[in-house]
Amino acid sequence: MGQTLLGGLLRAGRDPASVLVVDRRAGRARELHERFGVRVVAAGVGAGAGEGVAAVRSADTVVVAVKPQDIAELLDALAPHLRDDVLLVSLAAGVTTAAVEARLRPGTAVVRVMPNTPSLVDEGMAGLAGGSSVSDEDLATAEQLMRSCGRAVVLPEKHLDAVTALSGSGPAYVFYVVEAMVEAGVLLGLPRATATELVVQTVVGAGAMLRETGQHPTVLREQVTSPAGTTAAALRQLDDSGVRAALVSAVEAAWARSRQLSGD
């Protein structure tokens, strides 16, 4: 996700010379420099951090894009080198702003972000929540950062588990349905490549209709559903199979798991 955000920033017009990437793997750092033209520093964390991590002392915004289990050690290494007025944006899933703030200088501005994988194609959706010391300007900066690879919404942190369940995990639900529809097409005799093309474009088109028309999904669904027609027959089967209830339960399960991981 860090590389995705980096690519989005540069496509949005950010000067590569203004971006510093710190990566614990020297080979990876060289790869990012060669691909994006940004400044890079290879640095470990903890006892192996050395002066590499100290390179962040000049940054006014620091984005932490690591796995949740790695963030505590990284923050401990970063903390002595961060500016007093720095904005720290955390992409670590399930790690609360309070947990991040506890390892930094009191008063450090922290914004927690829950992005999703369509950010890879600049169609991401991110939820942002500010910590106890963020200003409106800090939130606006973080929001602009995430909008470089999609859309973003700012909301209270108590809602980020729901964001995780809906948009964070949401692409997987869509891919799951696409898989099933493609398999149905193959079952009905279509070549797999043709079935895939039909389903993928249908999903893309349906999503575009939702966004561009602004109409409620119920209205759009009813426009496709003729009385006693093929769509009506399919929808009746979905209702009889409890698909709607299963989707609601699935999102609720993801929400519950997110709360568990964040310690709520």
XYZ file of C-alpha atoms in Angstrom:
264
model
C 0.000 0.000 0.000
C 2.938 2.326 0.604
C 4.123 1.895 -2.978
C 0.552 2.398 -4.209
C 0.277 5.699 -2.369
C 3.713 6.741 -3.604
C 2.698 6.106 -7.208
C -0.555 8.010 -6.730
C 1.234 11.023 -5.270
C 3.606 11.243 -8.212
C 0.836 10.767 -10.788
C -1.014 13.594 -9.052
C 1.940 15.896 -9.713
C 4.045 15.687 -6.548
C 7.729 16.451 -7.226
C 9.764 13.234 -6.715
C 12.541 15.334 -5.189
C 10.166 16.304 -2.344
C 9.514 12.680 -1.379
C 11.787 10.624 0.850
C 11.268 6.872 1.181
C 12.799 4.945 4.069
C 12.859 1.166 3.607
C 14.581 -1.458 5.725
C 15.657 -3.393 2.605
C 18.496 -1.847 0.618
C 17.495 -3.666 -2.569
C 13.935 -2.464 -2.269
C 15.088 1.108 -1.683
C 17.161 1.040 -4.882
C 14.201 -0.394 -6.795
C 11.907 2.427 -5.637
C 14.487 5.045 -6.583
C 14.936 3.563 -10.055
C 11.196 3.248 -10.639
C 9.946 6.540 -9.203
C 12.986 8.817 -9.016
C 12.387 9.612 -5.341
C 15.049 9.964 -2.685
C 15.532 6.736 -0.746
C 17.268 5.672 2.428
C 17.783 2.068 3.482
C 17.399 1.693 7.232
C 16.497 -0.966 9.734
C 14.512 -0.361 12.886
C 15.274 -0.681 16.566
C 18.950 -1.284 17.290
C 19.704 -1.425 13.554
C 18.106 1.876 12.673
C 21.296 3.909 12.627
C 21.186 7.289 10.933
C 18.872 6.065 8.183
C 15.663 6.585 10.124
C 16.968 9.974 11.252
C 16.483 11.163 7.661
C 12.818 11.834 8.542
C 13.841 14.827 10.673
C 13.294 17.105 7.671
C 9.801 15.770 6.866
C 6.646 17.703 7.676
C 4.464 14.659 6.844
C 5.473 11.061 7.582
C 3.447 8.142 6.241
C 3.910 4.868 8.105
C 2.963 1.997 5.800
C 3.935 -1.184 7.625
C 2.211 -4.272 8.953
C 0.550 -3.844 12.378
C 3.027 -6.137 14.089
C 5.936 -3.963 12.917
C 4.663 -0.516 13.824
C 5.625 -0.367 17.506
C 9.310 -0.977 16.857
C 9.301 1.439 13.928
C 7.642 4.215 15.922
C 10.176 3.780 18.715
C 12.943 4.291 16.147
C 11.261 7.269 14.509
C 10.125 9.143 17.622
C 13.429 10.860 18.540
C 13.809 12.237 15.016
C 10.344 13.625 14.268
C 9.748 17.368 14.139
C 7.507 18.895 16.787
C 5.012 19.945 14.108
C 5.104 16.714 12.089
C 1.950 15.028 10.808
C 2.168 11.245 11.068
C -0.227 9.253 8.877
C -0.577 5.590 9.819
C -1.792 2.952 7.357
C -1.307 0.103 9.849
C -4.581 -1.812 9.983
C -6.276 -2.008 13.366
C -3.752 0.177 15.184
C -5.557 3.020 16.961
C -4.398 6.624 17.022
C -4.036 6.328 20.802
C -1.638 3.386 20.382
C 0.441 5.383 17.901
C 0.408 8.539 20.043
C 1.594 6.572 23.074
C 4.947 5.952 21.346
C 5.473 9.511 20.138
C 6.135 12.904 21.691
C 2.986 14.242 23.422
C 1.028 16.491 21.079
C 2.151 14.785 17.866
C -0.552 14.950 15.195
C -1.609 11.443 14.141
C -4.100 10.444 11.458
C -5.181 6.815 11.044
C -6.154 5.666 7.548
C -8.001 2.597 6.277
C -7.377 2.399 2.505
C -8.255 -0.388 0.065
C -6.605 -2.159 -2.847
C -8.339 -0.341 -5.755
C -5.927 2.461 -4.855
C -3.609 0.547 -7.190
C -5.652 1.879 -10.132
C -6.440 5.281 -8.575
C -9.948 4.134 -7.618
C -9.323 3.611 -3.937
C -11.600 4.463 -1.028
C -10.059 5.503 2.267
C -11.483 6.314 5.670
C -9.522 8.768 7.830
C -9.706 9.533 11.531
C -7.701 12.061 13.486
C -6.053 11.542 16.832
C -6.268 13.768 19.889
C -3.879 16.458 18.624
C -4.803 16.876 14.958
C -6.055 20.139 13.511
C -8.465 20.666 10.640
C -5.422 21.521 8.523
C -3.797 18.202 9.442
C -6.907 16.286 8.412
C -7.118 18.230 5.151
C -3.485 17.377 4.396
C -4.042 13.680 5.052
C -7.243 13.681 3.026
C -5.504 15.311 0.063
C -2.750 12.711 0.376
C -5.211 9.832 0.088
C -7.166 11.492 -2.723
C -4.074 11.140 -4.882
C -5.133 7.539 -5.531
C -8.918 7.648 -5.145
C -11.476 9.069 -2.756
C -11.415 9.691 0.973
C -13.799 10.475 3.801
C -13.017 11.856 7.276
C -15.019 10.464 10.179
C -14.732 9.686 13.902
C -12.323 6.861 14.710
C -15.109 4.768 16.249
C -16.371 4.188 12.697
C -13.105 2.878 11.231
C -13.962 -0.743 12.024
C -17.092 -0.323 9.898
C -14.982 1.285 7.162
C -12.669 -1.729 7.326
C -15.612 -4.094 6.970
C -17.227 -2.194 4.082
C -14.528 -0.687 1.899
C -11.343 -2.195 3.312
C -12.538 -5.766 2.860
C -15.166 -4.814 0.279
C -13.120 -5.523 -2.862
C -12.836 -9.148 -1.768
C -16.631 -9.439 -1.632
C -16.893 -8.086 -5.169
C -14.186 -10.443 -6.432
C -15.973 -13.327 -4.717
C -19.216 -12.525 -6.547
C -17.338 -12.084 -9.828
C -15.748 -15.506 -9.380
C -19.171 -17.086 -8.902
C -20.673 -15.302 -11.910
C -17.775 -16.347 -14.149
C -18.165 -19.946 -13.015
C -21.868 -19.731 -13.843
C -21.012 -18.497 -17.336
C -18.634 -21.411 -17.853
C -21.305 -23.808 -16.589
C -23.675 -22.397 -19.209
C -21.172 -23.078 -21.983
C -19.288 -19.813 -22.404
C -15.492 -19.795 -22.806
C -13.897 -18.672 -19.539
C -12.249 -15.626 -21.121
C -15.556 -14.497 -22.589
C -17.427 -15.058 -19.337
C -14.770 -13.086 -17.468
C -14.949 -10.166 -19.895
C -18.743 -10.090 -19.695
C -18.800 -10.111 -15.899
C -15.944 -7.661 -15.328
C -17.395 -5.055 -17.680
C -20.830 -5.543 -16.149
C -19.426 -4.837 -12.683
C -17.466 -1.819 -13.922
C -20.517 -0.466 -15.735
C -22.832 -1.002 -12.794
C -20.404 0.791 -10.492
C -20.150 3.705 -12.916
C -23.952 3.980 -13.036
C -24.141 4.096 -9.246
C -21.532 6.845 -9.017
C -22.516 8.952 -12.016
C -26.317 8.848 -11.721
C -26.430 9.243 -7.940
C -29.543 7.099 -7.883
C -30.316 4.664 -5.097
C -29.267 1.092 -5.952
C -32.860 -0.048 -5.468
C -33.978 2.286 -8.254
C -31.274 1.051 -10.601
C -32.048 -2.577 -9.783
C -35.735 -2.055 -10.499
C -34.874 -0.506 -13.864
C -33.232 -3.787 -14.879
C -36.023 -5.983 -13.508
C -38.953 -6.539 -15.871
C -42.074 -8.191 -14.441
C -41.852 -11.986 -14.755
C -38.552 -11.620 -16.638
C -35.153 -13.274 -16.388
C -33.784 -10.807 -13.835
C -36.838 -11.220 -11.618
C -36.337 -14.981 -11.669
C -32.674 -14.606 -10.720
C -33.372 -12.159 -7.904
C -36.056 -14.409 -6.461
C -33.503 -17.230 -6.341
C -30.996 -14.959 -4.590
C -33.606 -13.974 -2.003
C -34.673 -17.582 -1.492
C -31.019 -18.508 -0.906
C -30.583 -15.774 1.681
C -27.849 -13.963 -0.226
C -28.779 -10.494 1.071
C -28.772 -11.675 4.692
C -25.492 -13.525 4.127
C -23.812 -10.367 2.822
C -25.015 -8.339 5.798
C -23.743 -11.044 8.155
C -20.405 -11.177 6.327
C -19.829 -7.442 6.711
C -20.825 -7.668 10.378
C -18.320 -10.500 10.875
C -15.554 -8.408 9.310
C -16.502 -5.505 11.590
C -16.366 -7.728 14.670
C -12.961 -9.097 13.669
C -11.631 -5.575 13.063
C -12.765 -4.526 16.539
C -11.056 -7.572 18.002
C -7.779 -6.807 16.215
C -7.828 -3.166 17.342
C -8.407 -4.216 20.937
C -11.965 -2.864 21.312
